[in-house]
Coordinates of C-alpha atoms in Angstrom, one line a residue:
X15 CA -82.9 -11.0 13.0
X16 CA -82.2 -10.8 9.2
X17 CA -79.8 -9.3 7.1
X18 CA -81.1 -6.1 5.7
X19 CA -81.3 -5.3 2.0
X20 CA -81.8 -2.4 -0.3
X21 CA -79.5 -0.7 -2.9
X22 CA -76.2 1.0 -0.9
X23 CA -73.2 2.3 -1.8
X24 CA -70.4 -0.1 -0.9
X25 CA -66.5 0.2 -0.6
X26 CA -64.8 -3.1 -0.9
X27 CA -67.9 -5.0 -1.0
X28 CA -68.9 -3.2 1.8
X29 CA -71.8 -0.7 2.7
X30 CA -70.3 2.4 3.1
X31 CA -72.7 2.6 6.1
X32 CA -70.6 0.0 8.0
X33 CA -67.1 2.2 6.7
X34 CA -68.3 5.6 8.3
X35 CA -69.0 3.2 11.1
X36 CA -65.7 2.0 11.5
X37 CA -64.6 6.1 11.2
X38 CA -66.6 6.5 14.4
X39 CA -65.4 3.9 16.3
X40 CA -62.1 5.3 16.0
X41 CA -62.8 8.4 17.0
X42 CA -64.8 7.3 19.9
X43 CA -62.4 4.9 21.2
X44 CA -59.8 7.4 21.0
X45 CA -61.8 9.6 23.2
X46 CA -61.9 6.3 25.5
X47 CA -58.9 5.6 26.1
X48 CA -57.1 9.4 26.5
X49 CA -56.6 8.5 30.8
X50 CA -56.0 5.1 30.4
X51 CA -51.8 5.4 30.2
X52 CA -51.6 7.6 33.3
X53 CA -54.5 7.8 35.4
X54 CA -53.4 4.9 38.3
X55 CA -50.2 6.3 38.6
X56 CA -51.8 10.2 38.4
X57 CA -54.4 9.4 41.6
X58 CA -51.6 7.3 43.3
X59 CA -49.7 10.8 43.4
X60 CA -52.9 12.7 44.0
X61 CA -53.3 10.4 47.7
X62 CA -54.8 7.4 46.7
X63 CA -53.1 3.9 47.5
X64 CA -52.4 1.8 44.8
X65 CA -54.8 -0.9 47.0
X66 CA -57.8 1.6 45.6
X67 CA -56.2 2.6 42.2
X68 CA -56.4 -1.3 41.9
X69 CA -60.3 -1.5 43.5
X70 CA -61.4 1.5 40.8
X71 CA -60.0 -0.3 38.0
X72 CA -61.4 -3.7 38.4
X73 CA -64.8 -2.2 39.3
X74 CA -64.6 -0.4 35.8
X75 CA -63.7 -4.1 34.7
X76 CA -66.5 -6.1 36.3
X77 CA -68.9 -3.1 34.6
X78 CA -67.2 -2.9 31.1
X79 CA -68.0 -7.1 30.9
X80 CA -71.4 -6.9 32.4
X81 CA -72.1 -3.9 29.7
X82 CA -69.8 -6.2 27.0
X83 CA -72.4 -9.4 27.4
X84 CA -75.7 -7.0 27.3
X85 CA -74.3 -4.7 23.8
X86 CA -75.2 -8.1 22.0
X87 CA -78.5 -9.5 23.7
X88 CA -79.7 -5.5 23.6
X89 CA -78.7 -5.8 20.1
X90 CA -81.0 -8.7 19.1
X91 CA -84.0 -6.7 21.0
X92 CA -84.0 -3.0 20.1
X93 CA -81.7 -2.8 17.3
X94 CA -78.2 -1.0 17.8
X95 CA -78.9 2.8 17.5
X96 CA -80.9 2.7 20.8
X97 CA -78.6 0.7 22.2
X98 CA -75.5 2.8 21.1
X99 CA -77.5 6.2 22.2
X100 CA -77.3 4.1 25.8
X101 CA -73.9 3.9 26.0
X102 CA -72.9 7.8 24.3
X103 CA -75.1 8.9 27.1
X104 CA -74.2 7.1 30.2
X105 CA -70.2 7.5 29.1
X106 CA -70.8 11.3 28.8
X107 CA -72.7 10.9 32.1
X108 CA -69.9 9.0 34.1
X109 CA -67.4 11.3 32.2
X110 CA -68.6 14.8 33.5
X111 CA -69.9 13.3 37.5
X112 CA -66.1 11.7 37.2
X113 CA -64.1 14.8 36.5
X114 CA -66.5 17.4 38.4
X115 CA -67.1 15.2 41.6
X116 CA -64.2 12.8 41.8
X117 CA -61.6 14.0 40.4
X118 CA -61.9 17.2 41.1
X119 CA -62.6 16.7 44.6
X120 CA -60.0 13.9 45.0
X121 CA -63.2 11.5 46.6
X122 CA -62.6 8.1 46.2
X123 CA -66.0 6.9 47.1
X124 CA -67.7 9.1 43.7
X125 CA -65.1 8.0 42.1
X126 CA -65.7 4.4 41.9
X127 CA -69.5 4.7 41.2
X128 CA -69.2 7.6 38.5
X129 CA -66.0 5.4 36.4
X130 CA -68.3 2.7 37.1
X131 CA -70.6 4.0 34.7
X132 CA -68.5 5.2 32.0
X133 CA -67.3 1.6 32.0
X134 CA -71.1 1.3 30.5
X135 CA -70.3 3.5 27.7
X136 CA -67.9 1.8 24.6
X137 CA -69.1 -1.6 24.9
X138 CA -72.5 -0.5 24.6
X139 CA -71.7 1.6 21.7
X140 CA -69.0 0.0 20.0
X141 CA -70.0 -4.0 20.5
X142 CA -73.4 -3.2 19.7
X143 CA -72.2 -1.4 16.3
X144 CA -69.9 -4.8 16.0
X145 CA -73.1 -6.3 15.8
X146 CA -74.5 -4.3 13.0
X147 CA -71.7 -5.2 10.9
X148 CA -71.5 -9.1 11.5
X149 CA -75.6 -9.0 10.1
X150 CA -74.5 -5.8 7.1
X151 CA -71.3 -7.4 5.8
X152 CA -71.2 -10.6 3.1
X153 CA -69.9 -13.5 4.9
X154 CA -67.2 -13.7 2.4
X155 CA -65.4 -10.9 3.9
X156 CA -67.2 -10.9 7.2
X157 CA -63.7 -11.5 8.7
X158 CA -62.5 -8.6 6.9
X159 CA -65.1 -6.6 7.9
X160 CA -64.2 -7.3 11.8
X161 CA -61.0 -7.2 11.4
X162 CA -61.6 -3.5 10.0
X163 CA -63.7 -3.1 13.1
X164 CA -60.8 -3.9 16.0
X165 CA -58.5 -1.9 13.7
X166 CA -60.3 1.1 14.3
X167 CA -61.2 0.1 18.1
X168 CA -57.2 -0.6 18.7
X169 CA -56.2 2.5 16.8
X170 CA -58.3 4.7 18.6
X171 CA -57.8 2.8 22.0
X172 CA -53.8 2.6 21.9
X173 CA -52.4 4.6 19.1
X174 CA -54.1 7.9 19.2
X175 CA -55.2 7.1 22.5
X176 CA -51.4 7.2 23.8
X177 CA -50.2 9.7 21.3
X178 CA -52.4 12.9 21.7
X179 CA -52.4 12.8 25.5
X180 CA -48.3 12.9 25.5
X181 CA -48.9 15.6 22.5
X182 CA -51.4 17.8 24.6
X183 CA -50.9 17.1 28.3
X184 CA -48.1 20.0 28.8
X185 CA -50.2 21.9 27.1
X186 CA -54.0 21.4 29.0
X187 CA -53.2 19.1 31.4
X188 CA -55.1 16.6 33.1
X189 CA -58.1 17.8 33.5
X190 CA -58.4 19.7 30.0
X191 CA -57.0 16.2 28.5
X192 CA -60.1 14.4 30.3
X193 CA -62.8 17.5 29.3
X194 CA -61.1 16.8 25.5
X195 CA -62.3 13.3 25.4
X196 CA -66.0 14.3 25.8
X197 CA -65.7 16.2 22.6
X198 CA -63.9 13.3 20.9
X199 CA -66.5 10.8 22.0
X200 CA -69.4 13.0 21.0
X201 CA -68.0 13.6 17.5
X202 CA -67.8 9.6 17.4
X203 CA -71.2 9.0 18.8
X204 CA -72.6 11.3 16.5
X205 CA -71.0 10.0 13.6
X206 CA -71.8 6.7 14.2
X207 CA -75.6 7.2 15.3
X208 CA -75.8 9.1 11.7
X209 CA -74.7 6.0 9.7
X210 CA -76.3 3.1 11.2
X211 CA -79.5 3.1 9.9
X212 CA -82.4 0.9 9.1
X213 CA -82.1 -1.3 12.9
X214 CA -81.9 -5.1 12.3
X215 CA -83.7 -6.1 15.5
X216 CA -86.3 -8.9 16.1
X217 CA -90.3 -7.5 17.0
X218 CA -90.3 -8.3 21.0
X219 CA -94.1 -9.5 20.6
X220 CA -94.0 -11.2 23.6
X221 CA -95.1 -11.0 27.5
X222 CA -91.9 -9.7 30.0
X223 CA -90.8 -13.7 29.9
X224 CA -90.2 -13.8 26.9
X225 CA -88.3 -10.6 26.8
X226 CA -86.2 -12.4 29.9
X227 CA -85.9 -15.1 27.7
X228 CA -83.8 -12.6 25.2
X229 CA -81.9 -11.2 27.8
X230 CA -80.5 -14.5 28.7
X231 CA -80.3 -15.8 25.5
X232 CA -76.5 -15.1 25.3
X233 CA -76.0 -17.6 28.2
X234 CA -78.3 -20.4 27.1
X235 CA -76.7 -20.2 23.4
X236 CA -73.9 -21.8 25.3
X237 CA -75.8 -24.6 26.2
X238 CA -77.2 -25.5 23.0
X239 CA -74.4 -24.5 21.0
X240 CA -70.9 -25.3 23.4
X241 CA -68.4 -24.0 20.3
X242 CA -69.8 -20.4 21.0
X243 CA -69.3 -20.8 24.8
X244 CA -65.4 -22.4 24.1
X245 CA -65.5 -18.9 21.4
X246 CA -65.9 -16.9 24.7
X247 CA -63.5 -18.5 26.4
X248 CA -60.8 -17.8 23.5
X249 CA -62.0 -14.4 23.4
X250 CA -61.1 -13.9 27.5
X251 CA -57.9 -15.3 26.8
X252 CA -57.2 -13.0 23.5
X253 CA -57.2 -10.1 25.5
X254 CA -56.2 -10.8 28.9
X255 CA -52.7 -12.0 28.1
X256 CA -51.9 -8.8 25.7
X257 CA -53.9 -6.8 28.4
X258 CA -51.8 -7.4 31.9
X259 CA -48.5 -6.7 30.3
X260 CA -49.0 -2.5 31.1
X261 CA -49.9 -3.6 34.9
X262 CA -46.4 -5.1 35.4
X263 CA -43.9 -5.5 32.9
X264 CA -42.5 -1.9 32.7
X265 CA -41.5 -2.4 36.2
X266 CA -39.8 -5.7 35.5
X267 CA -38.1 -3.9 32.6
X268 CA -37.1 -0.9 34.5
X269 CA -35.8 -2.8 37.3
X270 CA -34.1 -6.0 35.5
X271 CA -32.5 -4.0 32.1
X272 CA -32.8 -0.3 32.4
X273 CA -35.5 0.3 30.1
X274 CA -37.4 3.5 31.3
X275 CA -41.4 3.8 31.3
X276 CA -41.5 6.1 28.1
X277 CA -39.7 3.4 26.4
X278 CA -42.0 0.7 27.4
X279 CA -45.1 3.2 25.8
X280 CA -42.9 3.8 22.7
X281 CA -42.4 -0.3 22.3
X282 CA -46.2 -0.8 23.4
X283 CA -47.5 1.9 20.5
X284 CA -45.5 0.4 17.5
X285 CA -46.3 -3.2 18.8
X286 CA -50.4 -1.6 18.5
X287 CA -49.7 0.2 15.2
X288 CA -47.7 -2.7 13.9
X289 CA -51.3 -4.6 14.8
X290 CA -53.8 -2.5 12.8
X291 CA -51.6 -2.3 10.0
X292 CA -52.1 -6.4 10.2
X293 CA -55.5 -6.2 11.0
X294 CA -56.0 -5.3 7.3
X295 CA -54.0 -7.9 5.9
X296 CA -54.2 -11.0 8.2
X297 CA -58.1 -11.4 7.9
X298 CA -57.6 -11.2 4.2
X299 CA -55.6 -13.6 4.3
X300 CA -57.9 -15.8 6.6
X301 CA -60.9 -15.1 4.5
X302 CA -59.0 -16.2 0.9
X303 CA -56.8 -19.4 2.0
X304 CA -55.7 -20.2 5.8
X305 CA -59.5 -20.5 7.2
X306 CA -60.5 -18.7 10.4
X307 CA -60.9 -21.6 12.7
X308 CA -56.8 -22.1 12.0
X309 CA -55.9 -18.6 11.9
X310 CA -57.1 -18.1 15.5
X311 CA -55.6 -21.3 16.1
X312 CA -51.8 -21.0 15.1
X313 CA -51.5 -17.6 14.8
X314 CA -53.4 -16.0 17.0
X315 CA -53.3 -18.0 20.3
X316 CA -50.2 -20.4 19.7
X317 CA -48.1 -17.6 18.0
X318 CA -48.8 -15.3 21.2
X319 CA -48.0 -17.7 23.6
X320 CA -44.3 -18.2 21.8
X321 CA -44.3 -14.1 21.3
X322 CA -45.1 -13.5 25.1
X323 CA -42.2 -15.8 26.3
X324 CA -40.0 -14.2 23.5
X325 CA -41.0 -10.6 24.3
X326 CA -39.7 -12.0 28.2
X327 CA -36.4 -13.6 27.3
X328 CA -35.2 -11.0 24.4
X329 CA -33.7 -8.6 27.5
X330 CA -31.9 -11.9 28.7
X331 CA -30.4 -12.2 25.2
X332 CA -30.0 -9.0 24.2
X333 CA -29.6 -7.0 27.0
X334 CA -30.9 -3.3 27.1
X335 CA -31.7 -3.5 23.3
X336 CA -34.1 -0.8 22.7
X337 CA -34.2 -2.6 18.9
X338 CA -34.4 -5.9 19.9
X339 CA -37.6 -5.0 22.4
X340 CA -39.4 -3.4 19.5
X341 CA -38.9 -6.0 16.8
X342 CA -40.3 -8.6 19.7
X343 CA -43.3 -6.0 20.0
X344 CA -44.3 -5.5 16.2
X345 CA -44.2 -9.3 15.8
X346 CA -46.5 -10.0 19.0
X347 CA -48.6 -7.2 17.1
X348 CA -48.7 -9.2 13.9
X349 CA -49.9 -12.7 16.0
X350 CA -52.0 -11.3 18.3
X351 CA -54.0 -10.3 14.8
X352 CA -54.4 -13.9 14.7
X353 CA -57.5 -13.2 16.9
X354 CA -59.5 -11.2 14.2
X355 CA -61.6 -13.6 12.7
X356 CA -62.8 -14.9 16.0
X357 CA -65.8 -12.7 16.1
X358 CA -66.4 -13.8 12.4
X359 CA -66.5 -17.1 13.6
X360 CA -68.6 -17.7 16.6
X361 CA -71.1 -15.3 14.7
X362 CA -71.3 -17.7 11.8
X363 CA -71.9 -20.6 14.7
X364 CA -74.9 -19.3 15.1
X365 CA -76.4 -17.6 11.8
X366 CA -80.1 -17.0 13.3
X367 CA -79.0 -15.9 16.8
X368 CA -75.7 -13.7 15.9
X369 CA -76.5 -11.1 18.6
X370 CA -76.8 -14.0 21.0
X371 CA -73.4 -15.2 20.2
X372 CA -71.7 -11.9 19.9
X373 CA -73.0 -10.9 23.4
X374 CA -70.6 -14.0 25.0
X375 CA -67.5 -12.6 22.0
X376 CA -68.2 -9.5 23.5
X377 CA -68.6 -10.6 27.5
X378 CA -65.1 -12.5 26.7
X379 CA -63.4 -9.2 25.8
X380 CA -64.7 -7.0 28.8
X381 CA -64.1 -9.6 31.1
X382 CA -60.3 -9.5 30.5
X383 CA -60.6 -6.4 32.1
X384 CA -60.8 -7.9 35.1
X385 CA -59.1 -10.8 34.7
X386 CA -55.8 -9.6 33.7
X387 CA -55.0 -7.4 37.1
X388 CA -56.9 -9.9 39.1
X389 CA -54.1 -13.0 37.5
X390 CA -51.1 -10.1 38.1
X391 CA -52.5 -9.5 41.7
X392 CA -52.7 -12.8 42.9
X393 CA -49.2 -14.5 41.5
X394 CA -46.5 -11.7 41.2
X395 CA -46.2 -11.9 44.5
X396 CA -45.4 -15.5 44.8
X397 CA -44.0 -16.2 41.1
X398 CA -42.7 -13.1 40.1
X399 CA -43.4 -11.2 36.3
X400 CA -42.0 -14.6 34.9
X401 CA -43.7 -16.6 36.5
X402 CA -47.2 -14.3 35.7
X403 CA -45.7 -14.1 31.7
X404 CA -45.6 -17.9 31.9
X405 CA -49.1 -18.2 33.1
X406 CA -50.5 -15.7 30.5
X407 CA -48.6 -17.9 27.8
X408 CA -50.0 -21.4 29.1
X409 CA -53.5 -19.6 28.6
X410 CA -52.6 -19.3 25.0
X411 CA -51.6 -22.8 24.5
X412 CA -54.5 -23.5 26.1
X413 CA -56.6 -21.6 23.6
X414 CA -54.8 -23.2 20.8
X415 CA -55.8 -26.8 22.0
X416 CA -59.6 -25.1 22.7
X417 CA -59.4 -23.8 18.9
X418 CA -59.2 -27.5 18.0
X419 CA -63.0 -28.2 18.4
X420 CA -64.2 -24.7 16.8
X421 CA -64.8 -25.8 13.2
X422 CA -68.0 -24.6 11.2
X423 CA -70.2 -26.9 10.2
X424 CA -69.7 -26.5 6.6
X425 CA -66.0 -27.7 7.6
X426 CA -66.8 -30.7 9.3
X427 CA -69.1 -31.8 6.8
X428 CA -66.8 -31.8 4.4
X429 CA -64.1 -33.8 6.2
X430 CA -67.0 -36.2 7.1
X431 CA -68.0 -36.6 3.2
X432 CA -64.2 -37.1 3.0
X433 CA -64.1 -40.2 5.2
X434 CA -67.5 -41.7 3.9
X435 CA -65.4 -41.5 0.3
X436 CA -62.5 -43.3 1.6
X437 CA -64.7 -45.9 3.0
X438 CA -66.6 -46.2 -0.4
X439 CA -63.5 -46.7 -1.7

């Protein structure tokens, strides 16, 4: 796959393509993530256990990472506007057969199938666009570029994702809030299939092997290069950490300090505005002096292990400090940008095989999905939340020590010509 090239109109150094790109994904994502603050506890009171609330999510989970690893191998094959009309069209698909049939209906068994395949829909669209703008951006503000990207996908996601359903749910309700979210998504499928133009996808000339070849290429990059497969692994614990908190800390909070739910969403939206705000200034700051391989390192996984185990003991020190819990909040959001130049990274790992290696970013991030509620499932009943927050915070240390063998090549040949000087001398 190579870069593509031609005169474009840029903003920042970059093609204004990739900008109206970004536009999209926010609107999209916002679409996306409309249920995602009340729709367990809305089927718990419409008759479901909280056993099958649990089952729908993490089948939505194990779909959403299968989907996450294929956005980047599709990528490489057919180029990303196919790919992204795949997912628009199977998450408008699972969106209408989810509302109509299970919802509606109150069936859990169309239920899981039909959310099933909506959990197809954003990663194909959104990591496949992701992509598009490792290959369309200069690598000297590639991690700007992504960092631009997770901006829109968070701000979507969690900000306007959280604040328009608490704006218009007394107003539509439920179901109109869900049947809103097609139109939101459409307008950002649209946009986006409009702007990314001119597919940067290899010519499949070869026999269905080789083809199978492609699809697996996102697992055998591992193999011959391990930094992108250690990449993944940062990448599930980036988001698996931040991600379990809304499964179980409200509770703790509510129960332990008096904090009610609506205060945990108000702390949990400033923390997420807090983050895209830094999203826009961290990777700067990565891309002109701190280096991305340390920025993920310090910042992003050591920093949110320390802000997870803060974020746990500020109640204990500061009691039912409304305050004190946001200010914890808007600094984990400022670490947990740490993580933005990640996808940068492992992408540059692998210059001639970028899809390849953003497939396992991208497998990394839907797998959390699962991950998170699975971790919370099996401990909190034998360690309790602090003993889950202290397991979600080892996982960042551990990143941080994983971050230590993630260097570019450029980086250790320069340390190497470093030594050989010393020697000379």
């Amino acid at each position: 796959m190579k870069t593509l090239v031609g005169q474009e109109r840029t903003l920042g150094g970059l093609p204004m393509g990739v900008v109206w790109g970004f536009v999209a994904t926010l609107i999209f994502m916002a679409g996306d993530g409309l249920e995602h603050a009340w729709l367990s506890p809305y089927l718990i009171e419409k008759g479901l256990t909280v056993q099958q609330s649990a089952t729908l999510f993490a089948v939505y989970g194990a779909i959403l990472a299968i989907a996450s690893y294929f956005s980047g191998v599709l990528t490489e094959m057919w180029g990303p506007r196919k790919v992204m009309v795949i997912g628009l069209v199977t998450w408008l698909i699972g969106q209408v057969l989810f509302i109509e049939y299970g919802l509606k209906l109150n069936n859990f068994a169309i239920m899981l199938p039909t959310y099933g395949i909506r959990g197809l829909g954003y990663p194909l669209f959104c990591y496949s666009f992701l992509v598009w703008v490792t290959y369309r951006s200069p690598e000297r503000i590639l991690a700007t570029a992504v960092g631009l990207f997770w901006a829109a996908w968070s701000g979507g996601l969690y900000v306007v994702g959280s604040y328009f359903p608490a704006y218009m749910l007394p107003k539509i309700g439920y179901i109109g809030l869900l049947w809103s979210a097609v139109a939101w998504v459409l307008v950002g499928g649209i946009v986006g299939l409009i702007v990314v133009k001119g597919d940067v996808k290899k010519e499949q000339k070869g026999n269905p092997k080789e083809k199978l070849k492609s699809l697996m290429s996102g697992f055998t990059i591992c193999i011959e290069q391990p930094k992108v497969a250690i990449g993944g692994v940062v990448r599930i614990i980036n988001s698996t950490g931040i991600g379990s908190l809304p499964i179980f800390f409200p509770m703790y909070l509510k129960s332990n300090y008096g904090f009610t739910t609506e205060q945990f969403l108000q702390m949990w939206g400033t923390m997420w505005f807090a983050n895209i705000i830094f999203n826009l200034i961290i990777p700067y700051i990565s891309d002109k002096w701190l280096g991305w391989q340390k920025t993920i390192q310090w910042l992003g996984s050591f920093g949110m292990g320390v802000m997870l185990l803060v974020l746990l003991y500020t109640p204990e020190v500061f009691g039912s400090s409304f305050l004190a819990l946001n200010i914890a909040g808007v600094l984990m959001g400022i670490v947990l940008c740490g993580f933005v130049p990640l996808s940068a990274l492992v992408a540059s790992l692998a210059p001639e095989k970028k899809g390849s290696a953003m497939a396992i970013v991208s497998f990394g991030a839907g797998m959390s999905y699962f991950i998170a509620p699975a971790i919370v499932g099996l401990f909190i009943g034998l360690i309790g939340a602090k003993g889950v927050i202290w397991i979600f915070a080892g996982t960042y240390f551990l990143g941080a020590y994983l971050m230590k063998f993630m260097k570019l090549p450029s980086e250790e040949n320069n340390k190497n010509e470093i030594v050989l000087e010393k020697h000379a001398g």
